Amino acid sequence: MNNFLFNYFAKKIKERSIGERIFNIYAHEDTLFLNLKNNLAILFKLNSPTALFFGNYKLEKTQNNFAVSLHKKISGLRIIEVDFVGLERVLTLHLLDKRLDIEHHYYLIFEITGRNGNLLLCDNAQKIIEVFRLNQKRQIIPGKIYKKPPQMLDVTLSDINTLKNAIKKENILGIDSFTKNFINEENLENFIETIKKPSDRLFCYTYNKKKFVYPFLLNFGLDTSAIEENELFEQFFKQNTNINSNNTKIINFLDKKIKKLSEKIEKIQSDIKKAEDAQTFKLYADTLLENISKLKYINADIIYLKPLEKPNELAIPINPQKTIQDNINHYYKLYKKYKNAKSKLENVLKNAIKEQKFLLKIKENLLSGHIDPNYIKTILPHNNAQKIVPLDNIPYEHFNVLGFDVYIGKNAKGNDLILKNASKDDIWMHTKSIPGPHLIIKNPQRLQQLDKTLLEKCAQKIRENLGTNDKIEVDYTFVKFVKKPKGFKKGRVTYSNFKTVVVG
């Protein structure tokens, strides 16, 4: 979703939701619904293509742990303010929890940075309580203070001379992959005047066989048509449902694992603290034993006794419901249990933290699209496995070229894996007549002819992986023309109906 569309729906949310209560929160795959009265809802799609939406829309409810947790924390709260600045894709709902004379304030923050979105709940001091997507670099982690993404130049806010000087050098909010093809220093002021008076309608522009939607009418000489909000809703929220469903199931599985590990880590840390107190447990037991004849009738929870060879009295917690001998036995058992446990517990804790970090990294990569969901099972640790496979061992690399998802194998196993997970209309590439990595260009639109620049950039990637400065020929064809006969070794295939691109 471009900055203008985000701003378009942010204004609708501000106009219609202030003063309203959030009745409930649920999810459909990776889309969260915040339901208000009159069947209106704020919709936020967290994974690419991200989108902020507002209106009377419904989708089938699916299981989502994040939505459940958020529902428990903020359902019933009232929206008292809505903030957003210029074309920045960050929107903040100010929430009020008022019970009798006690008030608590919260911030629910929607943000789109790059291809993916994030949703955060913060307290009155901007401390993060709940977050959908962890971000170590920006410290978007529970317990940390929230900081907005770095501020950028904005065509609706920045000085015109500053914008003209920066138009060819810097990223500017409002000049995106579409508008940059038509905006220059000469027509920049006219463009700004147009966008500052947005229409209450949406318009779809067709450029290079792709469609772009904006809330204003631009004179770019392109094929232009009006588009209704419900059509846009269909495009954003009802496509790629199977993929999103697969991702959601994996994320829910990861969330359960991560939660169990958090509970395990907390318990181990508590046990380590007890292990550090092992000598104290022995001192309690010895002191009670030394004074057992004086302690026949005890009604207090704490007694004060002076141990032998110690100058001061010791406060000893006891259970008055049990005999002194039972209390002595209890402390000796704790001492025996924990006296040699510290080093073992520290090793278990280290492994648990390592596994938790691994799963958090898997989740982060899955949400950002840097890892194929079909490969998750091969790198998740099994219940009986001791060794965690690092992400560096994933046998393929994923990157983006001119808006296309591209996968390249690191080895024979990776070559087979990316081919197995490819669709028949995707493009397969390989060096002609010499060993080398296989490369897949995802082609969800089933284009029959890809841009030459795209093919050359992908071929160049293969050349870089080979580590050669020589000119190379790279064959390419549709995946449906690539075959792996039975009995062929890993990474070996046959192919037909191919063309060749030369780079170097």
Short mmCIF file of C-alpha atoms in Angstrom, two decimals:
data_model
loop_
_atom_site.label_atom_id
_atom_site.label_comp_id
_atom_site.label_asym_id
_atom_site.label_seq_id
_atom_site.Cartn_x
_atom_site.Cartn_y
_atom_site.Cartn_z
CA MET A 1 0.00 0.00 0.00
CA ASN A 2 1.49 3.32 -1.06
CA ASN A 3 1.77 6.31 1.28
CA PHE A 4 -1.19 8.12 -0.30
CA LEU A 5 -3.59 5.20 0.19
CA PHE A 6 -2.42 4.76 3.78
CA ASN A 7 -3.08 8.48 4.36
CA TYR A 8 -6.49 8.21 2.62
CA PHE A 9 -7.72 5.51 5.02
CA ALA A 10 -5.98 7.09 8.04
CA LYS A 11 -8.14 10.20 7.49
CA LYS A 12 -11.28 8.05 7.32
CA ILE A 13 -10.32 6.35 10.59
CA LYS A 14 -9.74 9.72 12.29
CA GLU A 15 -13.07 11.08 11.07
CA ARG A 16 -15.17 8.05 12.02
CA SER A 17 -13.54 6.32 15.01
CA ILE A 18 -12.77 9.00 17.64
CA GLY A 19 -15.03 8.43 20.64
CA GLU A 20 -15.85 4.85 19.62
CA ARG A 21 -15.12 1.72 21.63
CA ILE A 22 -13.26 -1.30 20.27
CA PHE A 23 -15.81 -4.08 20.68
CA ASN A 24 -13.61 -6.98 19.72
CA ILE A 25 -10.50 -7.97 17.79
CA TYR A 26 -10.13 -11.00 15.55
CA ALA A 27 -7.97 -12.12 12.65
CA HIS A 28 -8.37 -13.56 9.20
CA GLU A 29 -4.98 -15.06 8.35
CA ASP A 30 -2.55 -12.13 8.59
CA THR A 31 -5.24 -9.42 8.73
CA LEU A 32 -6.44 -8.00 12.05
CA PHE A 33 -9.98 -6.59 12.46
CA LEU A 34 -10.72 -3.99 15.14
CA ASN A 35 -14.52 -3.91 15.25
CA LEU A 36 -16.34 -0.70 16.16
CA LYS A 37 -20.11 0.00 16.22
CA ASN A 38 -22.37 -0.07 13.13
CA ASN A 39 -20.36 -3.02 11.72
CA LEU A 40 -17.42 -0.68 10.96
CA ALA A 41 -13.91 -2.03 11.36
CA ILE A 42 -10.29 -0.97 11.14
CA LEU A 43 -8.43 -3.60 9.09
CA PHE A 44 -4.68 -3.97 9.04
CA LYS A 45 -2.89 -6.50 6.84
CA LEU A 46 0.51 -7.21 8.37
CA ASN A 47 2.27 -9.09 5.59
CA SER A 48 3.03 -8.11 2.02
CA PRO A 49 1.03 -6.65 0.36
CA THR A 50 0.38 -4.62 3.52
CA ALA A 51 -2.74 -2.47 3.84
CA LEU A 52 -4.65 -0.24 6.25
CA PHE A 53 -8.39 -0.19 5.56
CA PHE A 54 -11.61 1.09 7.11
CA GLY A 55 -15.22 0.22 6.42
CA ASN A 56 -17.95 -2.38 6.70
CA TYR A 57 -16.02 -5.53 5.80
CA LYS A 58 -15.94 -9.05 7.17
CA LEU A 59 -13.83 -12.13 6.54
CA GLU A 60 -13.90 -15.60 8.07
CA LYS A 61 -12.28 -15.71 11.50
CA THR A 62 -9.10 -17.79 11.78
CA GLN A 63 -6.85 -18.66 14.72
CA ASN A 64 -4.23 -16.00 15.48
CA ASN A 65 -2.47 -15.88 18.86
CA PHE A 66 -1.49 -12.23 18.49
CA ALA A 67 -5.12 -11.19 17.87
CA VAL A 68 -6.29 -13.20 20.90
CA SER A 69 -3.70 -11.56 23.14
CA LEU A 70 -4.53 -8.07 21.83
CA HIS A 71 -8.26 -8.70 22.30
CA LYS A 72 -7.72 -9.50 25.99
CA LYS A 73 -5.78 -6.27 26.53
CA ILE A 74 -7.75 -3.60 24.63
CA SER A 75 -11.27 -4.79 23.80
CA GLY A 76 -13.72 -2.37 25.39
CA LEU A 77 -11.28 0.56 25.38
CA ARG A 78 -12.33 3.87 23.83
CA ILE A 79 -10.47 5.61 20.99
CA ILE A 80 -9.94 9.21 22.15
CA GLU A 81 -7.52 10.44 19.47
CA VAL A 82 -5.96 9.37 16.16
CA ASP A 83 -2.52 10.64 15.09
CA PHE A 84 -0.65 10.49 11.79
CA VAL A 85 1.78 12.93 10.18
CA GLY A 86 1.88 13.76 6.48
CA LEU A 87 2.45 10.74 4.26
CA GLU A 88 4.26 8.75 6.92
CA ARG A 89 2.81 5.25 7.08
CA VAL A 90 2.41 5.30 10.86
CA LEU A 91 -0.97 5.71 12.55
CA THR A 92 -1.52 5.85 16.32
CA LEU A 93 -4.78 5.22 18.16
CA HIS A 94 -4.92 6.80 21.63
CA LEU A 95 -6.89 4.42 23.85
CA LEU A 96 -8.52 5.14 27.19
CA ASP A 97 -9.30 2.52 29.84
CA LYS A 98 -11.50 4.25 32.42
CA ARG A 99 -12.92 2.33 35.35
CA LEU A 100 -14.61 4.44 38.05
CA ASP A 101 -12.12 7.27 38.70
CA ILE A 102 -9.06 5.34 37.53
CA GLU A 103 -7.74 6.04 34.02
CA HIS A 104 -5.09 4.21 32.01
CA HIS A 105 -3.89 5.39 28.60
CA TYR A 106 -2.46 3.20 25.84
CA TYR A 107 -1.21 3.66 22.28
CA LEU A 108 -1.99 1.21 19.48
CA ILE A 109 0.48 1.91 16.67
CA PHE A 110 0.06 0.74 13.07
CA GLU A 111 3.15 1.07 10.90
CA ILE A 112 4.33 -0.06 7.50
CA THR A 113 8.09 0.00 6.99
CA GLY A 114 9.24 -1.61 3.77
CA ARG A 115 7.22 -4.57 2.52
CA ASN A 116 5.75 -5.61 5.87
CA GLY A 117 3.66 -4.01 8.58
CA ASN A 118 3.81 -4.02 12.35
CA LEU A 119 1.30 -3.47 15.13
CA LEU A 120 2.40 -2.40 18.60
CA LEU A 121 0.65 -1.76 21.89
CA CYS A 122 2.42 0.69 24.22
CA ASP A 123 1.63 2.06 27.65
CA ASN A 124 1.35 5.74 28.55
CA ALA A 125 5.14 6.04 28.71
CA GLN A 126 5.49 4.57 25.18
CA LYS A 127 6.92 1.34 26.63
CA ILE A 128 6.13 -1.58 24.32
CA ILE A 129 3.69 -4.08 25.86
CA GLU A 130 2.85 -6.20 22.82
CA VAL A 131 4.34 -6.33 19.32
CA PHE A 132 3.58 -8.45 16.27
CA ARG A 133 6.96 -8.27 14.55
CA LEU A 134 10.17 -8.03 16.59
CA ASN A 135 12.87 -5.77 15.19
CA GLN A 136 16.24 -6.04 16.93
CA LYS A 137 17.79 -3.22 14.87
CA ARG A 138 15.15 -0.68 15.93
CA GLN A 139 14.75 -2.29 19.38
CA ILE A 140 11.07 -3.01 18.74
CA ILE A 141 10.91 -5.44 21.65
CA PRO A 142 8.52 -5.70 24.64
CA GLY A 143 9.82 -3.62 27.53
CA LYS A 144 11.67 -1.12 25.31
CA ILE A 145 10.54 2.46 24.63
CA TYR A 146 8.97 2.82 21.19
CA LYS A 147 10.73 5.07 18.69
CA LYS A 148 9.18 5.97 15.35
CA PRO A 149 10.94 5.07 12.07
CA PRO A 150 13.53 7.64 10.89
CA GLN A 151 11.90 10.78 9.51
CA MET A 152 12.07 11.31 5.75
CA LEU A 153 11.41 14.17 3.38
CA ASP A 154 7.69 14.44 2.61
CA VAL A 155 6.16 16.06 -0.50
CA THR A 156 3.23 17.32 1.59
CA LEU A 157 5.34 18.85 4.38
CA SER A 158 8.91 19.59 3.25
CA ASP A 159 10.16 22.85 1.72
CA ILE A 160 9.82 22.93 -2.08
CA ASN A 161 13.46 23.94 -2.67
CA THR A 162 14.68 21.14 -0.41
CA LEU A 163 12.52 18.67 -2.35
CA LYS A 164 13.84 19.88 -5.72
CA ASN A 165 17.43 19.47 -4.56
CA ALA A 166 16.76 16.00 -3.19
CA ILE A 167 14.46 14.59 -5.87
CA LYS A 168 17.22 12.69 -7.68
CA LYS A 169 19.33 11.88 -4.63
CA GLU A 170 17.12 10.84 -1.72
CA ASN A 171 14.02 8.83 -0.97
CA ILE A 172 11.02 11.14 -0.54
CA LEU A 173 7.64 10.17 0.88
CA GLY A 174 5.16 10.56 -1.98
CA ILE A 175 7.63 9.95 -4.79
CA ASP A 176 7.46 6.18 -5.07
CA SER A 177 8.23 3.52 -7.67
CA PHE A 178 5.30 4.73 -9.78
CA THR A 179 5.26 8.52 -9.44
CA LYS A 180 9.06 8.85 -9.81
CA ASN A 181 8.64 7.90 -13.49
CA PHE A 182 6.73 11.14 -14.13
CA ILE A 183 7.88 13.67 -11.51
CA ASN A 184 10.81 16.04 -12.04
CA GLU A 185 11.93 19.45 -10.80
CA GLU A 186 9.78 21.25 -13.40
CA ASN A 187 6.42 19.64 -12.59
CA LEU A 188 6.99 18.94 -8.88
CA GLU A 189 5.01 21.99 -7.68
CA ASN A 190 2.00 21.08 -9.84
CA PHE A 191 2.14 17.52 -8.52
CA ILE A 192 2.17 18.78 -4.92
CA GLU A 193 -0.81 21.06 -5.56
CA THR A 194 -2.75 18.11 -6.96
CA ILE A 195 -2.03 15.71 -4.10
CA LYS A 196 -2.83 18.31 -1.45
CA LYS A 197 -6.42 18.31 -2.72
CA PRO A 198 -7.19 14.59 -2.71
CA SER A 199 -10.43 13.34 -4.20
CA ASP A 200 -12.97 11.30 -2.27
CA ARG A 201 -12.61 8.72 -5.03
CA LEU A 202 -9.86 6.27 -5.94
CA PHE A 203 -8.25 6.05 -9.38
CA CYS A 204 -6.35 3.15 -10.93
CA TYR A 205 -3.46 3.82 -13.33
CA THR A 206 -1.96 1.18 -15.64
CA TYR A 207 1.78 1.45 -16.28
CA ASN A 208 4.05 -1.30 -17.67
CA LYS A 209 1.18 -3.81 -17.30
CA LYS A 210 0.99 -3.05 -13.55
CA LYS A 211 -1.83 -1.25 -11.74
CA PHE A 212 -1.37 1.54 -9.22
CA VAL A 213 -4.14 3.12 -7.11
CA TYR A 214 -4.14 6.70 -5.76
CA PRO A 215 -6.81 8.99 -4.22
CA PHE A 216 -6.42 11.76 -6.81
CA LEU A 217 -6.55 12.24 -10.56
CA LEU A 218 -3.15 12.75 -12.22
CA ASN A 219 -2.54 13.89 -15.76
CA PHE A 220 0.19 11.38 -16.66
CA GLY A 221 -1.33 10.35 -20.00
CA LEU A 222 -1.94 6.81 -18.78
CA ASP A 223 -4.88 4.42 -18.99
CA THR A 224 -6.92 5.59 -15.96
CA SER A 225 -10.15 4.36 -14.43
CA ALA A 226 -12.09 4.87 -11.19
CA ILE A 227 -11.95 2.02 -8.70
CA GLU A 228 -14.30 1.37 -5.79
CA GLU A 229 -13.04 0.70 -2.27
CA ASN A 230 -14.61 -2.76 -2.24
CA GLU A 231 -12.63 -3.67 -5.39
CA LEU A 232 -9.45 -2.55 -3.65
CA PHE A 233 -10.46 -4.59 -0.61
CA GLU A 234 -10.72 -7.70 -2.81
CA GLN A 235 -7.23 -7.09 -4.20
CA PHE A 236 -5.54 -6.57 -0.83
CA PHE A 237 -7.39 -8.96 1.43
CA LYS A 238 -8.63 -11.88 -0.66
CA GLN A 239 -5.56 -12.78 -2.69
CA ASN A 240 -2.89 -15.32 -1.73
CA THR A 241 -5.20 -16.80 0.94
CA ASN A 242 -3.58 -20.25 0.81
CA ILE A 243 -0.09 -18.83 1.23
CA ASN A 244 -1.19 -16.63 4.13
CA SER A 245 -3.01 -19.55 5.74
CA ASN A 246 0.15 -21.64 5.59
CA ASN A 247 2.18 -18.80 7.10
CA THR A 248 -0.38 -18.23 9.87
CA LYS A 249 -0.35 -21.89 10.91
CA ILE A 250 3.46 -21.91 11.08
CA ILE A 251 3.55 -18.61 13.01
CA ASN A 252 0.99 -19.92 15.53
CA PHE A 253 3.10 -23.05 15.96
CA LEU A 254 6.22 -20.91 16.49
CA ASP A 255 4.40 -18.65 18.97
CA LYS A 256 3.41 -21.66 21.08
CA LYS A 257 6.99 -22.94 21.05
CA ILE A 258 8.39 -19.52 21.95
CA LYS A 259 5.88 -19.11 24.81
CA LYS A 260 6.79 -22.53 26.26
CA LEU A 261 10.47 -21.66 26.06
CA SER A 262 9.83 -18.33 27.84
CA GLU A 263 8.10 -20.21 30.68
CA LYS A 264 10.94 -22.74 30.77
CA ILE A 265 13.59 -19.99 30.89
CA GLU A 266 11.74 -18.23 33.73
CA LYS A 267 11.60 -21.46 35.76
CA ILE A 268 15.27 -22.26 35.16
CA GLN A 269 16.27 -18.75 36.24
CA SER A 270 14.25 -19.25 39.44
CA ASP A 271 15.97 -22.61 40.04
CA ILE A 272 19.40 -21.02 39.49
CA LYS A 273 18.56 -18.45 42.15
CA LYS A 274 17.69 -21.30 44.52
CA ALA A 275 20.93 -23.07 43.60
CA GLU A 276 22.84 -19.91 44.53
CA ASP A 277 21.06 -20.07 47.90
CA ALA A 278 21.99 -23.72 48.54
CA GLN A 279 24.41 -22.87 51.37
CA THR A 280 21.72 -20.65 52.92
CA PHE A 281 19.32 -23.63 52.97
CA LYS A 282 21.98 -25.68 54.80
CA LEU A 283 22.56 -22.86 57.30
CA TYR A 284 18.80 -22.69 57.97
CA ALA A 285 18.64 -26.45 58.56
CA ASP A 286 21.76 -26.55 60.77
CA THR A 287 20.57 -23.62 62.89
CA LEU A 288 17.12 -25.11 63.39
CA LEU A 289 18.69 -28.44 64.35
CA GLU A 290 20.99 -26.77 66.89
CA ASN A 291 17.99 -25.11 68.53
CA ILE A 292 15.40 -27.86 68.11
CA SER A 293 14.90 -28.36 71.84
CA LYS A 294 13.88 -24.70 72.23
CA LEU A 295 11.39 -24.75 69.35
CA LYS A 296 8.50 -26.94 70.44
CA TYR A 297 5.69 -24.45 69.91
CA ILE A 298 6.07 -22.02 66.97
CA ASN A 299 3.21 -19.93 65.55
CA ALA A 300 5.21 -17.41 63.50
CA ASP A 301 6.20 -17.56 59.80
CA ILE A 302 9.72 -16.34 60.60
CA ILE A 303 11.89 -17.09 63.60
CA TYR A 304 15.12 -15.42 64.64
CA LEU A 305 18.00 -17.63 65.82
CA LYS A 306 21.75 -17.13 66.24
CA PRO A 307 23.80 -19.77 64.39
CA LEU A 308 26.97 -21.12 65.96
CA GLU A 309 30.06 -19.18 65.00
CA LYS A 310 27.94 -16.35 63.54
CA PRO A 311 27.81 -12.92 65.21
CA ASN A 312 24.22 -11.98 64.26
CA GLU A 313 20.80 -13.53 64.44
CA LEU A 314 19.37 -15.17 61.33
CA ALA A 315 15.78 -14.72 60.08
CA ILE A 316 14.57 -18.19 59.08
CA PRO A 317 11.25 -18.62 57.17
CA ILE A 318 9.34 -21.66 58.39
CA ASN A 319 6.01 -23.34 57.81
CA PRO A 320 4.11 -23.19 61.15
CA GLN A 321 1.71 -25.89 59.89
CA LYS A 322 4.59 -28.38 59.97
CA THR A 323 6.84 -29.62 62.79
CA ILE A 324 10.30 -28.18 63.29
CA GLN A 325 11.77 -31.51 62.15
CA ASP A 326 9.76 -31.29 58.92
CA ASN A 327 11.10 -27.77 58.32
CA ILE A 328 14.65 -29.02 58.94
CA ASN A 329 14.16 -31.90 56.51
CA HIS A 330 12.71 -29.49 53.93
CA TYR A 331 15.79 -27.25 54.00
CA TYR A 332 18.21 -30.21 53.86
CA LYS A 333 16.35 -31.55 50.81
CA LEU A 334 16.61 -28.15 49.09
CA TYR A 335 20.32 -28.03 49.88
CA LYS A 336 20.90 -31.53 48.51
CA LYS A 337 18.85 -30.77 45.37
CA TYR A 338 20.57 -27.53 44.47
CA LYS A 339 24.15 -27.77 45.81
CA ASN A 340 25.50 -29.22 42.53
CA ALA A 341 22.78 -27.98 40.22
CA LYS A 342 23.94 -24.48 39.32
CA SER A 343 26.38 -25.40 36.52
CA LYS A 344 23.91 -27.89 35.01
CA LEU A 345 21.05 -25.39 35.15
CA GLU A 346 23.19 -22.67 33.56
CA ASN A 347 23.94 -25.02 30.66
CA VAL A 348 20.23 -25.86 30.22
CA LEU A 349 19.40 -22.14 30.37
CA LYS A 350 22.00 -21.34 27.71
CA ASN A 351 20.51 -23.94 25.34
CA ALA A 352 16.93 -22.77 26.01
CA ILE A 353 17.84 -19.13 25.27
CA LYS A 354 19.69 -20.24 22.13
CA GLU A 355 16.64 -22.17 20.91
CA GLN A 356 14.30 -19.27 21.70
CA LYS A 357 16.49 -16.83 19.74
CA PHE A 358 16.56 -19.31 16.86
CA LEU A 359 12.74 -19.58 16.76
CA LEU A 360 12.35 -15.79 17.02
CA LYS A 361 14.74 -15.43 14.08
CA ILE A 362 12.78 -18.02 12.09
CA LYS A 363 9.55 -16.11 12.80
CA GLU A 364 11.14 -12.78 11.85
CA ASN A 365 12.46 -14.19 8.57
CA LEU A 366 9.12 -15.86 7.77
CA LEU A 367 7.17 -12.64 8.38
CA SER A 368 9.57 -10.58 6.29
CA GLY A 369 9.45 -13.09 3.42
CA HIS A 370 13.14 -14.01 3.69
CA ILE A 371 12.46 -17.71 4.17
CA ASP A 372 10.20 -20.12 2.31
CA PRO A 373 7.39 -21.55 4.52
CA ASN A 374 7.84 -24.94 2.83
CA TYR A 375 11.36 -25.14 4.21
CA ILE A 376 10.47 -24.44 7.85
CA LYS A 377 10.09 -28.13 8.78
CA THR A 378 13.60 -28.92 7.61
CA ILE A 379 15.25 -26.40 9.97
CA LEU A 380 13.03 -26.54 13.05
CA PRO A 381 14.54 -28.71 15.82
CA HIS A 382 12.68 -31.99 16.39
CA ASN A 383 11.49 -32.95 19.86
CA ASN A 384 14.30 -35.47 20.25
CA ALA A 385 16.96 -33.39 18.54
CA GLN A 386 19.71 -31.72 20.54
CA LYS A 387 21.30 -29.78 17.72
CA ILE A 388 19.73 -26.59 16.34
CA VAL A 389 20.33 -25.98 12.66
CA PRO A 390 21.48 -22.33 12.17
CA LEU A 391 19.81 -20.16 9.55
CA ASP A 392 23.16 -19.93 7.76
CA ASN A 393 22.66 -23.59 6.81
CA ILE A 394 19.56 -22.88 4.71
CA PRO A 395 20.67 -24.21 1.30
CA TYR A 396 19.29 -21.35 -0.76
CA GLU A 397 19.23 -17.56 -0.80
CA HIS A 398 16.15 -15.36 -1.25
CA PHE A 399 16.23 -11.78 -2.56
CA ASN A 400 14.18 -9.32 -4.60
CA VAL A 401 14.99 -8.11 -8.12
CA LEU A 402 12.85 -5.36 -9.70
CA GLY A 403 9.88 -6.40 -7.56
CA PHE A 404 10.21 -10.16 -8.30
CA ASP A 405 11.00 -12.76 -5.62
CA VAL A 406 14.11 -14.70 -6.63
CA TYR A 407 15.64 -17.86 -5.12
CA ILE A 408 19.12 -19.22 -5.84
CA GLY A 409 20.48 -22.56 -4.63
CA LYS A 410 23.67 -22.66 -2.55
CA ASN A 411 24.26 -26.35 -3.23
CA ALA A 412 22.67 -29.40 -4.87
CA LYS A 413 20.15 -29.79 -2.05
CA GLY A 414 19.17 -26.13 -2.38
CA ASN A 415 18.84 -26.45 -6.16
CA ASP A 416 16.41 -29.36 -5.75
CA LEU A 417 14.46 -27.57 -3.01
CA ILE A 418 13.80 -24.33 -4.92
CA LEU A 419 12.75 -26.33 -7.98
CA LYS A 420 10.41 -28.50 -5.90
CA ASN A 421 8.69 -25.44 -4.43
CA ALA A 422 8.43 -23.58 -7.76
CA SER A 423 5.25 -23.21 -9.81
CA LYS A 424 5.16 -24.35 -13.43
CA ASP A 425 4.98 -20.73 -14.67
CA ASP A 426 8.03 -19.60 -12.69
CA ILE A 427 11.31 -19.06 -14.56
CA TRP A 428 14.26 -21.41 -14.06
CA MET A 429 17.84 -20.31 -14.91
CA HIS A 430 21.18 -22.15 -15.09
CA THR A 431 24.60 -21.67 -16.66
CA LYS A 432 24.97 -23.26 -20.08
CA SER A 433 27.18 -26.37 -20.21
CA ILE A 434 28.97 -25.74 -16.89
CA PRO A 435 28.07 -26.58 -13.27
CA GLY A 436 26.48 -23.77 -11.31
CA PRO A 437 23.59 -22.76 -9.07
CA HIS A 438 19.97 -23.03 -10.15
CA LEU A 439 17.89 -19.85 -9.91
CA ILE A 440 14.09 -19.43 -9.75
CA ILE A 441 12.21 -16.21 -10.57
CA LYS A 442 8.72 -16.33 -9.07
CA ASN A 443 6.13 -15.41 -11.68
CA PRO A 444 2.71 -15.25 -9.93
CA GLN A 445 1.22 -13.15 -12.74
CA ARG A 446 2.15 -15.88 -15.27
CA LEU A 447 3.87 -13.41 -17.56
CA GLN A 448 4.87 -15.06 -20.82
CA GLN A 449 7.82 -12.73 -21.35
CA LEU A 450 9.96 -11.19 -18.62
CA ASP A 451 11.88 -7.94 -18.84
CA LYS A 452 15.39 -8.38 -20.27
CA THR A 453 16.88 -6.27 -17.47
CA LEU A 454 15.38 -8.64 -14.88
CA LEU A 455 16.86 -11.67 -16.64
CA GLU A 456 20.28 -10.03 -16.94
CA LYS A 457 20.34 -9.03 -13.26
CA CYS A 458 19.46 -12.59 -12.24
CA ALA A 459 22.08 -14.03 -14.60
CA GLN A 460 24.59 -11.62 -13.07
CA LYS A 461 23.72 -13.05 -9.64
CA ILE A 462 24.57 -16.53 -10.92
CA ARG A 463 27.87 -15.16 -12.29
CA GLU A 464 28.70 -13.63 -8.89
CA ASN A 465 27.98 -16.95 -7.16
CA LEU A 466 30.38 -18.69 -9.55
CA GLY A 467 33.07 -16.19 -8.55
CA THR A 468 34.21 -15.57 -12.12
CA ASN A 469 34.97 -12.41 -14.10
CA ASP A 470 34.49 -14.21 -17.41
CA LYS A 471 31.54 -13.75 -19.72
CA ILE A 472 28.98 -16.53 -19.19
CA GLU A 473 25.86 -17.82 -20.96
CA VAL A 474 22.80 -18.53 -18.84
CA ASP A 475 19.88 -20.58 -20.13
CA TYR A 476 16.36 -19.84 -18.94
CA THR A 477 12.98 -21.48 -19.40
CA PHE A 478 9.67 -22.05 -17.64
CA VAL A 479 9.77 -24.53 -14.74
CA LYS A 480 7.27 -26.75 -16.59
CA PHE A 481 10.04 -27.51 -19.10
CA VAL A 482 12.50 -28.61 -16.37
CA LYS A 483 12.47 -32.32 -15.48
CA LYS A 484 14.25 -34.42 -12.87
CA PRO A 485 14.23 -38.03 -14.12
CA LYS A 486 14.06 -40.80 -11.55
CA GLY A 487 17.49 -41.81 -10.31
CA PHE A 488 19.19 -38.47 -11.13
CA LYS A 489 21.61 -37.22 -8.50
CA LYS A 490 20.84 -34.17 -6.35
CA GLY A 491 20.86 -30.95 -8.36
CA ARG A 492 20.78 -32.73 -11.76
CA VAL A 493 17.93 -32.00 -14.21
CA THR A 494 17.08 -31.89 -17.89
CA TYR A 495 15.41 -28.94 -19.60
CA SER A 496 14.02 -27.83 -22.97
CA ASN A 497 12.38 -24.88 -24.79
CA PHE A 498 15.02 -22.54 -23.41
CA LYS A 499 16.54 -19.19 -24.37
CA THR A 500 19.94 -17.79 -23.44
CA VAL A 501 21.13 -14.52 -21.92
CA VAL A 502 24.82 -13.48 -21.87
CA VAL A 503 26.41 -11.45 -19.04
CA GLY A 504 29.95 -10.41 -18.25
#
